Coordinates of C-alpha atoms and ligand atoms in Angstrom, one line a residue:
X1 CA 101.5 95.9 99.9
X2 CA 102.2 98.4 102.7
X3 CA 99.1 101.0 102.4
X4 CA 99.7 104.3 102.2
X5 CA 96.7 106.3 101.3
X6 CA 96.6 106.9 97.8
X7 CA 96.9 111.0 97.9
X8 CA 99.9 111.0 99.7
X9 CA 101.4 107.9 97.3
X10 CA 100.5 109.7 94.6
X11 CA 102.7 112.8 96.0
X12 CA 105.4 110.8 96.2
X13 CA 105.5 109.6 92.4
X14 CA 104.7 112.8 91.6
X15 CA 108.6 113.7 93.0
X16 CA 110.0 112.6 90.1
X17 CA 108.4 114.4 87.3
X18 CA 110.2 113.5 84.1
X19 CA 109.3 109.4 85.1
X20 CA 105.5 110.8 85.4
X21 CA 105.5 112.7 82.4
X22 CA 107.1 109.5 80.6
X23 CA 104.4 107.0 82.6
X24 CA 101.4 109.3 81.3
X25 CA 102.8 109.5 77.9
X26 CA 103.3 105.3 77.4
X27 CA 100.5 104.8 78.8
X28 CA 98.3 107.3 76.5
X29 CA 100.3 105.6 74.0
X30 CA 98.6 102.4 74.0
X31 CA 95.5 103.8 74.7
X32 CA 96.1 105.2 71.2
X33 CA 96.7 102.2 69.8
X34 CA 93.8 100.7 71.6
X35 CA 91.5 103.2 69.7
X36 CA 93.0 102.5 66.3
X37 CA 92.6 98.6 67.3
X38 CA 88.8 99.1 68.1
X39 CA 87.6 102.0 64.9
X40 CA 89.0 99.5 62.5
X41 CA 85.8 97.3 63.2
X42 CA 82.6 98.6 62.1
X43 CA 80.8 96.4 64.8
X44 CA 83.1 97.1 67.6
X45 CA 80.3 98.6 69.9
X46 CA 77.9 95.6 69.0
X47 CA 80.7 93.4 70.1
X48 CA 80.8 95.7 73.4
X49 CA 77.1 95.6 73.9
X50 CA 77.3 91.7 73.5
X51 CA 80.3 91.1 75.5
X52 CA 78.2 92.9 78.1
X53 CA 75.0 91.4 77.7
X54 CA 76.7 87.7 77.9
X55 CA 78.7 88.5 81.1
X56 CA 75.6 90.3 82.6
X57 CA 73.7 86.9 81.9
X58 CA 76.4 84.6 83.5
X59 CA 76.4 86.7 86.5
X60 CA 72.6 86.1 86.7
X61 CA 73.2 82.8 86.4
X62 CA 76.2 82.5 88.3
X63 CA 75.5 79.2 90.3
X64 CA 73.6 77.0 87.7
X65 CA 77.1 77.8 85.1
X66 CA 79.7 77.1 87.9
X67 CA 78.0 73.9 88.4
X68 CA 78.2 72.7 85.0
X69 CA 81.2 73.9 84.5
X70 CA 82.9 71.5 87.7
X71 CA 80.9 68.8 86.5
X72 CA 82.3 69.3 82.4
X73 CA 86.2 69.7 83.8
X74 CA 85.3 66.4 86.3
X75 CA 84.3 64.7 83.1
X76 CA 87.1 65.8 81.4
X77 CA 89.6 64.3 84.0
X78 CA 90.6 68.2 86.1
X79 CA 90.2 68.2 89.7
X80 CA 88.0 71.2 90.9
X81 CA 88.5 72.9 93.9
X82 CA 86.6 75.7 95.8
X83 CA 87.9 78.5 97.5
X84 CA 85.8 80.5 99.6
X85 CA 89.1 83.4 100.2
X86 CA 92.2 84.2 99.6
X87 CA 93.3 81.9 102.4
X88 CA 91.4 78.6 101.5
X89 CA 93.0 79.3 97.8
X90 CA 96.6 79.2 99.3
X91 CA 95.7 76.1 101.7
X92 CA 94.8 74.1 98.4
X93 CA 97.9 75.1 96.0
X94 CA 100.3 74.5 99.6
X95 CA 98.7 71.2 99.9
X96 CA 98.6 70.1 96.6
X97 CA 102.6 71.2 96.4
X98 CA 103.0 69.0 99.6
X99 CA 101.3 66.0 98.6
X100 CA 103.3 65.6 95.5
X101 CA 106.6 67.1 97.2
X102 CA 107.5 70.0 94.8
X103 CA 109.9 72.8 95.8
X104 CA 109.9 74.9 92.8
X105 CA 106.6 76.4 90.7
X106 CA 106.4 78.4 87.6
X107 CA 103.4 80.5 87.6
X108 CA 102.1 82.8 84.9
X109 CA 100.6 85.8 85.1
X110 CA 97.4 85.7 87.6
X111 CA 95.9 88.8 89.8
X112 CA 94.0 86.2 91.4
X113 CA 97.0 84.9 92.7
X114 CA 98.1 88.7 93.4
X115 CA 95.0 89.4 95.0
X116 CA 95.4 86.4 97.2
X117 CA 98.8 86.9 97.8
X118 CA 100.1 83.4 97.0
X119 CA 104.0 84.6 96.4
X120 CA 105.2 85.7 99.6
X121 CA 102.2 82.5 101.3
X122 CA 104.5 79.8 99.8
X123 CA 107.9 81.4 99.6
X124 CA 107.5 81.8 103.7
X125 CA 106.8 77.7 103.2
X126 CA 109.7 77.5 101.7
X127 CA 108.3 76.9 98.5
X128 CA 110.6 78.8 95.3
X129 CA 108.3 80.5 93.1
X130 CA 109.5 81.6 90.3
X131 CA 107.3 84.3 87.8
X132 CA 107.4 83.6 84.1
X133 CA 105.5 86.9 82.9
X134 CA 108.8 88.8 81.8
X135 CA 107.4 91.9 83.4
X136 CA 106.7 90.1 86.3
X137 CA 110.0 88.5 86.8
X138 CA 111.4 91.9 86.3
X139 CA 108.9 93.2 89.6
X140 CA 110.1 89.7 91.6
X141 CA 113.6 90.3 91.4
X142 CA 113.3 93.9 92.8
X143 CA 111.1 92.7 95.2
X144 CA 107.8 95.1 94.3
X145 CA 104.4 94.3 93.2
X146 CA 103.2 94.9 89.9
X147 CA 102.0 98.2 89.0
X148 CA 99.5 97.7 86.1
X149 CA 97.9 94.0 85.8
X150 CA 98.8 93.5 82.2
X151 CA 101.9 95.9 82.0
X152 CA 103.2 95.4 85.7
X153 CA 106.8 97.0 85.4
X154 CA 105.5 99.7 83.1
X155 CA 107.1 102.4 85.7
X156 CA 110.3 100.8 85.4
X157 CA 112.8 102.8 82.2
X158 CA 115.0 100.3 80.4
X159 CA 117.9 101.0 82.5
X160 CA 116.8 100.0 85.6
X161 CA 115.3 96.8 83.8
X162 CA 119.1 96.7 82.5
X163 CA 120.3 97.5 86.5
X164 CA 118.2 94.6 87.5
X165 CA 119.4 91.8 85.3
X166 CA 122.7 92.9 86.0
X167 CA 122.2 92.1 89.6
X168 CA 120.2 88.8 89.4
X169 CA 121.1 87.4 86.0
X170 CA 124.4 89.1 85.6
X171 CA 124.3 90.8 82.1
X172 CA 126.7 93.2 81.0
X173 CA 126.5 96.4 83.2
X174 CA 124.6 99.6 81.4
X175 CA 123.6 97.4 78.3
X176 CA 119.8 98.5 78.0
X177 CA 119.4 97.0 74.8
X178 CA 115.8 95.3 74.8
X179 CA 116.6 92.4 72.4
X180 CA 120.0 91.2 75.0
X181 CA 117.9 91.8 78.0
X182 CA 115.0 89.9 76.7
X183 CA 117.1 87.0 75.1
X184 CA 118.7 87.2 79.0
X185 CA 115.2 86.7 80.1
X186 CA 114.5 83.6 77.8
X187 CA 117.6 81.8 78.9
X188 CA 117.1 82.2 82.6
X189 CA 113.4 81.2 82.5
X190 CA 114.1 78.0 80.6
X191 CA 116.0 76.4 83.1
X192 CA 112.8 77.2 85.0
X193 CA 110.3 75.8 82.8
X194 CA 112.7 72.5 82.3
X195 CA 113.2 72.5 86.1
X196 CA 109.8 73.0 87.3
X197 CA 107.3 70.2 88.1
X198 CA 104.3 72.3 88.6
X199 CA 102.8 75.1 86.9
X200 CA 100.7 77.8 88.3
X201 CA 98.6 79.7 85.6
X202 CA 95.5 82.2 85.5
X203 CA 92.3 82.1 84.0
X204 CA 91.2 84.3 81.4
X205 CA 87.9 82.2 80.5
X206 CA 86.3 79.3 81.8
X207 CA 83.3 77.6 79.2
X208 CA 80.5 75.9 81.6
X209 CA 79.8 73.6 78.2
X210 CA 82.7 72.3 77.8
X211 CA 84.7 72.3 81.0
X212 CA 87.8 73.7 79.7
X213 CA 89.4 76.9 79.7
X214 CA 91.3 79.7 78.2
X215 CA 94.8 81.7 79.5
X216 CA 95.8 84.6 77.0
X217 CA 99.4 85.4 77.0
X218 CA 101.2 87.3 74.3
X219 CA 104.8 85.4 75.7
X220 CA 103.5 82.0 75.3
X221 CA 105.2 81.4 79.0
X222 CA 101.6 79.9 80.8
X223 CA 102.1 77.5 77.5
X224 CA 105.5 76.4 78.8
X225 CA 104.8 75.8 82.1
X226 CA 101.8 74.2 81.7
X227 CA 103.2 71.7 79.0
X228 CA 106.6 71.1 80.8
X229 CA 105.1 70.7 83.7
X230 CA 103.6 67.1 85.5
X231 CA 101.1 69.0 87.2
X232 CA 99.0 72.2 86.2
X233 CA 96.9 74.1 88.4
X234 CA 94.9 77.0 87.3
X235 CA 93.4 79.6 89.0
X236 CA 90.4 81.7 88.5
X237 CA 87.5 83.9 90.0
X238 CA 84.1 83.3 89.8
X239 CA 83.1 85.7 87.3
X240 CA 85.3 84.1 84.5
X241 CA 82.8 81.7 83.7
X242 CA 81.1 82.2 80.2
X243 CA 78.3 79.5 79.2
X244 CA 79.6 78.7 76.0
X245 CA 82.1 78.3 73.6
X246 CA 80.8 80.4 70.6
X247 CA 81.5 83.4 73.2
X248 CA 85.0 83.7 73.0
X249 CA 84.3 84.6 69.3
X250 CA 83.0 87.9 70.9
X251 CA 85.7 88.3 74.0
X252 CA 88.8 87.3 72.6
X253 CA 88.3 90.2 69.9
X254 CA 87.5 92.5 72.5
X255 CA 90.4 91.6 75.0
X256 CA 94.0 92.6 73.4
X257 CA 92.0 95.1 71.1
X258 CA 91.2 96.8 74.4
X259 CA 94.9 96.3 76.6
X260 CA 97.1 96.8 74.1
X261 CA 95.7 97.2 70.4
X262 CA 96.6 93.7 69.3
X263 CA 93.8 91.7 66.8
X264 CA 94.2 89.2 69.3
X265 CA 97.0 88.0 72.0
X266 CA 99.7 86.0 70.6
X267 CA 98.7 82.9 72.6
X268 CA 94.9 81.9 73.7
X269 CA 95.6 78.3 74.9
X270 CA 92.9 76.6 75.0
X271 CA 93.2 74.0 77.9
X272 CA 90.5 71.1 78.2
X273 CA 91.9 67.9 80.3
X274 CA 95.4 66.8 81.2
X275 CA 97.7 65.2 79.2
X276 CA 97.8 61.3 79.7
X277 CA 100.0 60.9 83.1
X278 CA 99.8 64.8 84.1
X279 CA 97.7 66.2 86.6
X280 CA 95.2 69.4 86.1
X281 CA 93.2 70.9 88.8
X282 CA 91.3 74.4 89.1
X283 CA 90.6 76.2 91.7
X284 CA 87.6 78.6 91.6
X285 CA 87.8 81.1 94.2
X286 CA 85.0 83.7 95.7
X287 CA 87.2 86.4 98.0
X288 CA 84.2 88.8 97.9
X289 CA 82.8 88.2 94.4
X290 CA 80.2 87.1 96.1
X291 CA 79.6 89.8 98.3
X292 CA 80.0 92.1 95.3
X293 CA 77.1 90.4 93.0
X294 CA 75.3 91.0 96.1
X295 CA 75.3 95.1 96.0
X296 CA 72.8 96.1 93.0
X297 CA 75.0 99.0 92.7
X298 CA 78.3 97.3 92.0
X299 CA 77.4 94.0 90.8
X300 CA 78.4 95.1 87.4
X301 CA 82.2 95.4 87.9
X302 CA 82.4 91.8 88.3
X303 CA 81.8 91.9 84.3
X304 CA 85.7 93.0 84.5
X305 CA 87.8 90.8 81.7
X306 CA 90.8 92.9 83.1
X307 CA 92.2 94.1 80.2
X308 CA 93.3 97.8 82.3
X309 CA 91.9 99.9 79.3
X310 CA 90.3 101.9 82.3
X311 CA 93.7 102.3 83.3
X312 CA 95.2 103.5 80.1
X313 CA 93.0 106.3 79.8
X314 CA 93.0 107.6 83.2
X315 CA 94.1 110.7 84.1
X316 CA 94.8 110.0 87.6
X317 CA 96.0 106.5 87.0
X318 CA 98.3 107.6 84.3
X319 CA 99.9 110.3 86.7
X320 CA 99.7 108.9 90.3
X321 CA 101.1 105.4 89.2
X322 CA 99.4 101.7 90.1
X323 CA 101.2 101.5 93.6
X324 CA 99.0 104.5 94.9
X325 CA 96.1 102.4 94.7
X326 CA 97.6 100.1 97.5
X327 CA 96.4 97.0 96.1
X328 CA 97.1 94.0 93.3
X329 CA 94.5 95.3 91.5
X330 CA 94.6 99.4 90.7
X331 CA 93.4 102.2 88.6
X332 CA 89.3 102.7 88.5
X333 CA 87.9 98.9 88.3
X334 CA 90.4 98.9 91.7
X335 CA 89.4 101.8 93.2
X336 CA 85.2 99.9 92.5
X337 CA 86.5 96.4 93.9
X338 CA 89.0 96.5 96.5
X339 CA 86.1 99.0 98.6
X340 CA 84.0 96.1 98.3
X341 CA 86.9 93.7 100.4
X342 CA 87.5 96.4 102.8
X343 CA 86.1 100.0 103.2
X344 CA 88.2 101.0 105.8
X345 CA 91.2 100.3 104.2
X346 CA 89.9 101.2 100.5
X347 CA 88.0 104.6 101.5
X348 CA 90.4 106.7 99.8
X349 CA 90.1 104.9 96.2
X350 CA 86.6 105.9 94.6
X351 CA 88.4 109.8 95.2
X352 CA 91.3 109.0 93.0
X353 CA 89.2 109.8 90.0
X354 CA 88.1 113.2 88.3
X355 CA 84.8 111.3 87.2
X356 CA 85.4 111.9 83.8
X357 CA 83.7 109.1 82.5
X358 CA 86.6 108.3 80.1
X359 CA 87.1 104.5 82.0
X360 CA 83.2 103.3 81.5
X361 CA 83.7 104.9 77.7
X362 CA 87.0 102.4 76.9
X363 CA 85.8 99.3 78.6
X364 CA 84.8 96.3 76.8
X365 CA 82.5 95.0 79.0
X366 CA 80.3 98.4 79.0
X367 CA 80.7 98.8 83.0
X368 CA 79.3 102.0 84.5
X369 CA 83.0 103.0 86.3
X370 CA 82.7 106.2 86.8
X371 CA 78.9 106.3 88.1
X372 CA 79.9 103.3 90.2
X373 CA 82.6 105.4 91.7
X374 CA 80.4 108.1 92.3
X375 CA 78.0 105.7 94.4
X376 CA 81.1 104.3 96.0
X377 CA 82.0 108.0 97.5
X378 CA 78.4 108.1 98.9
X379 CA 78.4 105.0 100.6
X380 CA 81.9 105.5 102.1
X381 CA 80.9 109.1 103.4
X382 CA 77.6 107.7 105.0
X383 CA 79.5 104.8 106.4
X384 CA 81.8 107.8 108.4
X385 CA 84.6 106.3 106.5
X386 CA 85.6 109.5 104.9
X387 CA 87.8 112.2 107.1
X388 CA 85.4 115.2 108.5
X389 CA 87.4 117.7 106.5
X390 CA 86.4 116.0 103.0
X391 CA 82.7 116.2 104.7
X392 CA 82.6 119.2 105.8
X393 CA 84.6 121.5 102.7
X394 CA 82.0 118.8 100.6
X395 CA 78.7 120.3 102.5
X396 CA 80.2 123.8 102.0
X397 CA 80.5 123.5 97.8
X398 CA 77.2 121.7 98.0
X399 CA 75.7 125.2 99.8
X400 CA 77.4 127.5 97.4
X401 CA 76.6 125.6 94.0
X402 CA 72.9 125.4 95.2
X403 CA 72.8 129.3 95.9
X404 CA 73.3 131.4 92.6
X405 CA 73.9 134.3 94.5
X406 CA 76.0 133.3 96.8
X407 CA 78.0 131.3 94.0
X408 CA 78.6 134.9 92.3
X409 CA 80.1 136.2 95.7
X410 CA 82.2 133.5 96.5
X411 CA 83.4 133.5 92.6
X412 CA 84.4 137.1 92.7
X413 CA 86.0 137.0 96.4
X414 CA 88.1 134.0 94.7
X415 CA 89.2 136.4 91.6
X416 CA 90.2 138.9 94.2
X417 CA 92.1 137.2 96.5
X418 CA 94.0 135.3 93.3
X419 CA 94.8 138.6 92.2
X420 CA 96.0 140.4 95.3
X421 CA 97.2 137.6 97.6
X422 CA 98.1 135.2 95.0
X423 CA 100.3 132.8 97.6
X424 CA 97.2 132.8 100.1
X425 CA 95.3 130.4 97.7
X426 CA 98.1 129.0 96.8
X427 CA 99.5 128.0 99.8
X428 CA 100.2 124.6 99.7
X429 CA 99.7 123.6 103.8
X430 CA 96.1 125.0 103.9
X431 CA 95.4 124.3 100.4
X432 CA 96.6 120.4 99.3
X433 CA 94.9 120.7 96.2
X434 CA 97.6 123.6 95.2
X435 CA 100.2 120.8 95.7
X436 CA 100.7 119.6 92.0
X437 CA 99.0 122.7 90.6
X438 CA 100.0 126.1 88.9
X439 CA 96.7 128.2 90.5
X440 CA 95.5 129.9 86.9
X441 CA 96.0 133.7 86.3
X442 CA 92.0 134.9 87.5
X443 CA 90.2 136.9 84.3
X444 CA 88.9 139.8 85.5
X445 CA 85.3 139.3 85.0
X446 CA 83.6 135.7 85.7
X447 CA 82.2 133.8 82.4
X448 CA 78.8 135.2 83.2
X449 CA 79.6 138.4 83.3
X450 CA 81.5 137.9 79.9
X451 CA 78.4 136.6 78.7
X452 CA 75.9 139.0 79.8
X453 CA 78.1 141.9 78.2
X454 CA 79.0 140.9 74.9
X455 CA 75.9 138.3 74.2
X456 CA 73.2 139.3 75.9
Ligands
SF4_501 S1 86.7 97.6 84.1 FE1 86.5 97.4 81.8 S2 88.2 98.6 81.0 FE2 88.7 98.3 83.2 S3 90.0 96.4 83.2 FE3 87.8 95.8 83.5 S4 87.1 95.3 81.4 FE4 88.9 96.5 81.2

């Protein structure tokens, strides 16, 4: 994804008003239904509190569960692999295509493979990938990215999806009807699945005592590739692993409660060794994790069950739109792990947040997001990643909120000046922050003031 810094990307979606109003709205939508899904169980915070508890003891334990986890799935007849990046991930699924001479896959949805960015890797090898995800088919045909990993062509309207499928799967022009375009979308990806020799699928859980693992789809398309296919490969970071089976009981109630206010999602397939004459392998893949554990400070986002609640309820996500954040991976768990792969490139993403505190209260997994963010702004501005403006307008707040006095002054010059030169703070060259913003009327008389008269 071509990076353009998330501010300026942000100002762009931001052109279009009516789709941002409609993005913000959809997406507040389901975080509504997310909240209905979660204060119909009386125990949902003790289900929170566990879910965090289990994933904070698999990541202390990290190397003893992997372990019995490869040797379980070798038991079990699946061939593990191990990935140390992005790159070694491709090399394996390239060679494994090779050695059994495959042209076409079917994947399901991953952001692992996202992440790693396996599509355009084995479509330059000549390699026809085809996504299954009906959103993501939808992204693949127009050539974009996902932007929202369990909604990724949420900032599409029904008529471009309509547009699209007139273009690709030739559908009647300017029918937007959901049911055709959808029933369009079944056809087409059936040939696919009936076509396809291997299967690419995520990883949504991986049990170290048993070996198997679990993909959640509500379309049950990582179910048809994986069962039409001769060979299955699955594909999974390191922090999926959970020790045991009794702990989906907690996660799977947590998961779809939290993305998109379902009990549960349609399909948890349960996968635990290969049919008789198919092949399954896994391939466990680091691309930083490791590095991430690592830092006390951030080692708790790699608790992430990505089920984009953080992103549902974010202000900035919800009106700057998941390409801003110039990775496969957006909104605040993003803007806490991508940082983490590459500062440089990442500095601007723990500053697309208003710190609200709204993402650590909505996730599952109890991470601290918004504190994490917070340390990540730190870090970046002592690493000199952070432009000398930010710096230096930061020093200059951090002077007048420590001086009362001077805090009045500036507060009263600021009423004045919005009063009698109204475009001067509002100008939007000197003052970026004015860009997307109606400046307020000022009140006459600062809250203080107010107070001291009337209460005091
Ligand atoms: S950080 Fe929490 S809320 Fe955000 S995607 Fe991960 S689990 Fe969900």
């Amino acid at each position: 994804m071509q990076r353009v810094e998330h501010s300026k990307a942000a100002e762009i979606f931001n052109i279009d008003e009516p789709r941002v109003d409609w993005h913000d709205d959809t997406l507040w939508f389901v975080r509504e239904k997310r909240d209905k899904a979660a204060h119909q169980l009386p125990e949902w915070e003790t289900l929170r509190e566990l879910a965090s508890q289990i994933k904070n003891h698999s990541l202390s334990n990290l190397d003893h569960y992997l372990e019995e986890f490869e040797m379980n799935a070798t038991k079990n007849g699946i061939t593990v692999h191990w990935a140390a990046d992005g790159k070694e991930h491709n090399q394996i699924i390239l060679e494994l295509i090779q050695k059994n001479k495959v042209q076409r896959v079917v994947k399901s949805k991953s952001m692992l493979t996202e992440e790693c960015h396996l599509n355009p890797y084995l479509i330059e090898k000549g390699i026809e990938v085809v996504d299954t995800d009906l959103g993501e088919r939808i992204v693949q045909f127009r050539k974009e990215p996902p932007s929202h990993i369990v909604l990724p062509a949420i900032h599409l309207k029904k008529q471009e999806v309509s547009d699209t499928f007139h273009e690709h799967l030739h559908t009647e022009k300017g029918n937007n009807d959901p049911q055709y375009l959808t029933e369009a979308a079944r056809v087409h990806l059936r040939d696919k699945f009936i076509q396809s020799q291997l299967a690419i699928t995520g990883v949504n859980f991986a049990i170290a005592e048993t070996g198997g693992f679990v993909v959640c789809t509500n379309e049950g398309n990582a179910d048809m590739g994986a069962h039409a296919a001769s060979i299955h490969i699955a594909c999974m970071g390191i922090e999926k692993i959970i020790p045991q089976a009794q702990d989906l009981g907690v996660f799977l109630r947590v998961l779809t409660r939290s993305a998109t206010g379902q009990p549960i999602t349609t399909y948890s397939s349960h996968f635990h060794r290969p049919r008789a004459g198919q092949q399954m392998h896994i391939v466990i893949v680091d691309n930083g994790r490791t590095k991430q554990l690592g830092r006390p400070d951030f080692r708790n986002s790699l608790k992430c069950i990505r089920c984009a609640a953080c992103f549902n309820t974010c202000p900035v996500y919800r009106r700057s739109g998941g390409f801003s954040y110039h990775n496969a991976v957006a909104g605040p768990i993003g803007s806490i792990l991508n940082p983490n792969i590459d500062m440089r490139e990442n500095a601007d993403l723990p500053f697309a947040s208003t710190l609200c505190g709204s993402c650590s209260h909505v996730c599952p997994v109890k991470i601290d997001i918004h504190d994490q963010l917070w340390k990540w702004r730190q870090i970046l501005t002592a690493e000199g990643y952070v432009a000398s403006s930010k710096k230096v307008g930061m020093k200059g707040m951090a002077f007048v909120l420590a001086h009362p006095s001077i805090y009045r002054f500036v507060g009263k010059m600021a009423r004045w000046a919005l009063t009698t030169f109204p475009t001067l703070l509002a100008n939007r060259k000197f003052n970026p922050w004015a860009k997307q913003r109606e400046l307020p009327i000022a009140p006459k008389e600062s809250f203080r003031e107010w107070f001291l008269k009337n209460k005091g």
